[in-house]
Short mmCIF file of C-alpha atoms in Angstrom, two decimals:
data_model
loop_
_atom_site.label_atom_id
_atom_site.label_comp_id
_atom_site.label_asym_id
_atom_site.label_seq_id
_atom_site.Cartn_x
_atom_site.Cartn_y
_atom_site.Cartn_z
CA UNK A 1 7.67 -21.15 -10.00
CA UNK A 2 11.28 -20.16 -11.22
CA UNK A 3 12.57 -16.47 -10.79
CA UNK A 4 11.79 -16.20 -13.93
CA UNK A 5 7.58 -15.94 -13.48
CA UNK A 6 8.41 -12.96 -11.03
CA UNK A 7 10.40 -10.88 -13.79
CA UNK A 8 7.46 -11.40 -15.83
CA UNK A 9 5.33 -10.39 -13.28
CA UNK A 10 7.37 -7.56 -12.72
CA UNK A 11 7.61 -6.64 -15.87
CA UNK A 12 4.11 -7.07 -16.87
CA UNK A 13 3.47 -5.04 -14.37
CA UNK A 14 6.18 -1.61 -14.59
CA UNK A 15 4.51 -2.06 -18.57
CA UNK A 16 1.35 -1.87 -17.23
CA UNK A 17 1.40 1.17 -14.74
CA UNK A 18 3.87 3.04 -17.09
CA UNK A 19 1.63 2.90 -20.01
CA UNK A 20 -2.18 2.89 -18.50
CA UNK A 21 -1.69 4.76 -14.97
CA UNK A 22 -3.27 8.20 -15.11
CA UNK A 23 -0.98 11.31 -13.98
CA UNK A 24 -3.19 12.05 -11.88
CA UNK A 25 -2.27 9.49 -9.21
CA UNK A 26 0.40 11.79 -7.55
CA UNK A 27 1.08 9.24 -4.42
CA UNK A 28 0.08 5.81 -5.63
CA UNK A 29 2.81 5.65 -8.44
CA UNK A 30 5.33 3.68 -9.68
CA UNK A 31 7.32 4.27 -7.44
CA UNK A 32 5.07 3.79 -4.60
CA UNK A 33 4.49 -0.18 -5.71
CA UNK A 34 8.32 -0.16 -5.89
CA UNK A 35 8.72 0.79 -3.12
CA UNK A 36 6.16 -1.86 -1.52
CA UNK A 37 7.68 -4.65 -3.28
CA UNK A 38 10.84 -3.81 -1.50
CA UNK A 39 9.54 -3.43 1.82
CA UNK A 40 7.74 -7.18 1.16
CA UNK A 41 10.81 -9.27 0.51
CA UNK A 42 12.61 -6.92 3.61
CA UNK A 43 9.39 -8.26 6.03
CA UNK A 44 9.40 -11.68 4.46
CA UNK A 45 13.07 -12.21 5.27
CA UNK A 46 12.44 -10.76 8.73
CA UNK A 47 9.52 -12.70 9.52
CA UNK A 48 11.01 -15.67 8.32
CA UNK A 49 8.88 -17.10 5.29
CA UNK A 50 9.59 -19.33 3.14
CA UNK A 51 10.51 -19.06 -0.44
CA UNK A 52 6.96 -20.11 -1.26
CA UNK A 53 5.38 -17.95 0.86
CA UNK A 54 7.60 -15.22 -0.39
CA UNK A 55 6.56 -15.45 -3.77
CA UNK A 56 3.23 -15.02 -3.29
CA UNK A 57 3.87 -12.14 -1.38
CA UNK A 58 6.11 -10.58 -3.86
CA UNK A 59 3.67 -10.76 -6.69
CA UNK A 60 0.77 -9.27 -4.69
CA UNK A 61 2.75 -6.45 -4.04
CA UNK A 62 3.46 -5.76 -7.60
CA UNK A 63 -0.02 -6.06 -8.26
CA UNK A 64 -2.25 -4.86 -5.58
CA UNK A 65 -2.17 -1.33 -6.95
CA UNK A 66 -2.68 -1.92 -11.23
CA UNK A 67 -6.58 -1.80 -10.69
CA UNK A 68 -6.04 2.08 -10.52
CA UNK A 69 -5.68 2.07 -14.27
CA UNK A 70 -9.29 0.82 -14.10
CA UNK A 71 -10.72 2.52 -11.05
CA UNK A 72 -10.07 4.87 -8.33
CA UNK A 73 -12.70 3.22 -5.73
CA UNK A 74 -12.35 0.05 -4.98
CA UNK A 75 -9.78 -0.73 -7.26
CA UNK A 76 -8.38 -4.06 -4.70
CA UNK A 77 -11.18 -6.14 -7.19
CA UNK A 78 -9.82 -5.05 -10.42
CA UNK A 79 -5.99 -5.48 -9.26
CA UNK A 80 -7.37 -8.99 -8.45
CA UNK A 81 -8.86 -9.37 -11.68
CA UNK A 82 -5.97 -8.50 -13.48
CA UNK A 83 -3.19 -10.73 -11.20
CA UNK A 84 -5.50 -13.59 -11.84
CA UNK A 85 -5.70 -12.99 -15.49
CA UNK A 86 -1.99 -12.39 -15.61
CA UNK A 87 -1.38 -15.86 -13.49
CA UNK A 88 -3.47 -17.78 -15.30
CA UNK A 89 -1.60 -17.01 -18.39
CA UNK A 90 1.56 -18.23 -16.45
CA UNK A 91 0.03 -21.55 -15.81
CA UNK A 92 0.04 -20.33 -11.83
CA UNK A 93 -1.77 -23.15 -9.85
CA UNK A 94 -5.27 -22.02 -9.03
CA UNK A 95 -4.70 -22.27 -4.98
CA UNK A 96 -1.85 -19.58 -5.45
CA UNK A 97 -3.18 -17.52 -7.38
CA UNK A 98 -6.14 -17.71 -4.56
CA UNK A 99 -3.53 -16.53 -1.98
CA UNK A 100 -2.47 -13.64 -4.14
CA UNK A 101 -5.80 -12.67 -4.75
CA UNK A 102 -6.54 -12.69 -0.64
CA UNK A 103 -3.28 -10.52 -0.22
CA UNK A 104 -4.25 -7.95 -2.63
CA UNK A 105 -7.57 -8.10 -0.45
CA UNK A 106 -5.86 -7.05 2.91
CA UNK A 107 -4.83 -4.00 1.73
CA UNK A 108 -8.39 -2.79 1.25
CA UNK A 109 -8.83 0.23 4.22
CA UNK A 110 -10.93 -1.45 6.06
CA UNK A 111 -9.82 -5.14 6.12
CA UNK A 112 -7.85 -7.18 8.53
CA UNK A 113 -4.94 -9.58 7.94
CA UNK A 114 -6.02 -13.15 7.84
CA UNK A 115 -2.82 -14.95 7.64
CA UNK A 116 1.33 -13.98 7.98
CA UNK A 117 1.59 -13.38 4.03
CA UNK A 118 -1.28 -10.78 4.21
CA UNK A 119 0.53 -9.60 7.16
CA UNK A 120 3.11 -8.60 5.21
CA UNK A 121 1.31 -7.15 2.16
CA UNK A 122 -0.59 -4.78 5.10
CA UNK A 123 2.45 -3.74 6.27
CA UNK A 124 4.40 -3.19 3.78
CA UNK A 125 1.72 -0.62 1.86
CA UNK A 126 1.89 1.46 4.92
CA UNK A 127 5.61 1.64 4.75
CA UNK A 128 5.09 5.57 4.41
CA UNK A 129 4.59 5.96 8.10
CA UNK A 130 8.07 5.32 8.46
CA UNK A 131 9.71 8.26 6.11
CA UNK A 132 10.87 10.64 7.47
CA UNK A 133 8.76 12.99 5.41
CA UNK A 134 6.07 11.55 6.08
CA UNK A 135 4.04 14.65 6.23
CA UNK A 136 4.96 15.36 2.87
CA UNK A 137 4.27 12.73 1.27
CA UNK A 138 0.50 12.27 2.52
CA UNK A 139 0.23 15.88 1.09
CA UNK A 140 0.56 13.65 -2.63
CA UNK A 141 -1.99 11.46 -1.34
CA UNK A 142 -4.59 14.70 -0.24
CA UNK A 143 -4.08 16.14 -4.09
CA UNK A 144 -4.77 12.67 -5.61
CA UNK A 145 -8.22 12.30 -3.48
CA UNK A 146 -9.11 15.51 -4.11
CA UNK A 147 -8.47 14.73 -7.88
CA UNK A 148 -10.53 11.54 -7.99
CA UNK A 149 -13.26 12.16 -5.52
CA UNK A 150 -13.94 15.73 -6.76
CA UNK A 151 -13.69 17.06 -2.66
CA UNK A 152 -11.78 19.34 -1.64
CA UNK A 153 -10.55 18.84 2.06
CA UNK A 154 -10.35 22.17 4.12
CA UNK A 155 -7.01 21.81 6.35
CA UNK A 156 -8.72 20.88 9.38
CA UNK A 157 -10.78 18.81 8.51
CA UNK A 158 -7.90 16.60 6.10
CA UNK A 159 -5.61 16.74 9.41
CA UNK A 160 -8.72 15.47 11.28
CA UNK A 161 -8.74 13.03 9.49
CA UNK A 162 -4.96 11.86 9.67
CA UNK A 163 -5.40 12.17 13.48
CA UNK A 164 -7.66 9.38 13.37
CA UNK A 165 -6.19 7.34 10.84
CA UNK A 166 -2.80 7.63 12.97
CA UNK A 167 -4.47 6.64 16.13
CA UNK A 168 -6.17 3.97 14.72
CA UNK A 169 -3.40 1.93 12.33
CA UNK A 170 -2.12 -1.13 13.48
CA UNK A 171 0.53 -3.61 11.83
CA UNK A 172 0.64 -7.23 12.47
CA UNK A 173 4.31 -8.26 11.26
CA UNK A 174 6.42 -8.40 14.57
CA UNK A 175 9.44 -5.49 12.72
CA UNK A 176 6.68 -2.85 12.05
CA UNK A 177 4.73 -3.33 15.58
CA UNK A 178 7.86 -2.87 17.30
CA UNK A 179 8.94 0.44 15.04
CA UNK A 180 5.52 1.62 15.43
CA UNK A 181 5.35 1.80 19.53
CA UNK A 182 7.80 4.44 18.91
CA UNK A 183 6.86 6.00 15.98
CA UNK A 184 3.52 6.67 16.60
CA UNK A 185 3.45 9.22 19.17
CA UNK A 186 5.65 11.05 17.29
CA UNK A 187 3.48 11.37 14.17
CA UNK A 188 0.34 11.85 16.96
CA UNK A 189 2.24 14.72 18.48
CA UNK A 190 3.28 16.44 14.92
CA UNK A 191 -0.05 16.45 13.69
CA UNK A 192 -1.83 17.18 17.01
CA UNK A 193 0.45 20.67 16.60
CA UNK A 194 -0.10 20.95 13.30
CA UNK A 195 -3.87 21.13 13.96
CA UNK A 196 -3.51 23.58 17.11
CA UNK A 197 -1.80 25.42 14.63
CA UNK A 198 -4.75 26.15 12.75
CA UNK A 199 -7.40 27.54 15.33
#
């Protein structure tokens, strides 16, 4: 595929969000898939794929978030839906669009890597860890759930839950496990506070 399929896709894509993407998604924005496409090519160069590989990548990061325009839950099957429609369209072969489709999959909550391209796709949607206002930003991501699933998290139980969560992520591209053996106490630490803070 020439550069010229991934400006489509791109563009397809900023159209798509900009148009159909409710307000109401205050962390998963525009931005945020921006800012995941960005982090994808930065891992793919790092970990050293190639310019097929890459591509893949690069278009399942501009797509793994459009099936919120559909659906807040499980909205990884309708992002797939609509990367294979838009693919198809492109005359993508069928065993690419395949891989997309299985990248888009990783970044489900509770699904594991299978291969270095979903590595990367993992990764790089969890590039928020890394910000320095981080604990900001996940405040976004509280008012959106609260929005969509209609529950309103007291504070200790929402920083509960981000205990766990930090404990428990893990990355699987060799530049973010290496960031993360130092960044993770860190985050442990601030939120561990931030909860003895509320007793």
């Amino acid at each position: 595929m020439s550069q010229s399929v991934l400006e489509n896709v791109e563009d397809y894509v900023l159209q798509l969000l900009g148009k159909r993407l409710s307000k109401h998604f205050y962390y998963h924005t525009i931005s945020h898939t921006e800012e995941v496409v960005r982090n994808v090519k930065h891992l793919c160069e790092h970990e050293q794929l190639t310019s097929d590989e890459t591509e893949i990548a690069v278009m399942a990061a501009w797509f793994h978030d459009t099936g919120y325009i559909v659906t807040h839950e499980n909205h990884e099957d309708e992002s797939i839906r609509i990367a294979s429609a838009f693919l198809r369209s492109l005359d993508c072969p069928p065993e690419k669009i395949q891989k997309v489709a299985a990248c888009i999959n990783t970044t489900k909550i509770d699904s594991l890597p299978a291969g270095k391209i979903e590595n990367i796709l993992h990764d790089a949607d969890y590039y928020l860890l890394f910000e320095a206002d981080y604990f900001a930003r996940i405040s976004m991501l509280r008012r959106e759930l609260e929005t969509f699933t209609e529950h309103i998290y007291a504070d200790k139980e929402w920083w509960t839950l981000n205990l766990f969560f930090l404990k428990q992520q893990q990355f699987f591209t060799s530049y973010f496990q290496e960031l993360w053996k130092n960044r993770k106490p860190v985050l442990v630490a601030e939120n561990e506070r931030i909860l003895l803070n509320l007793q």
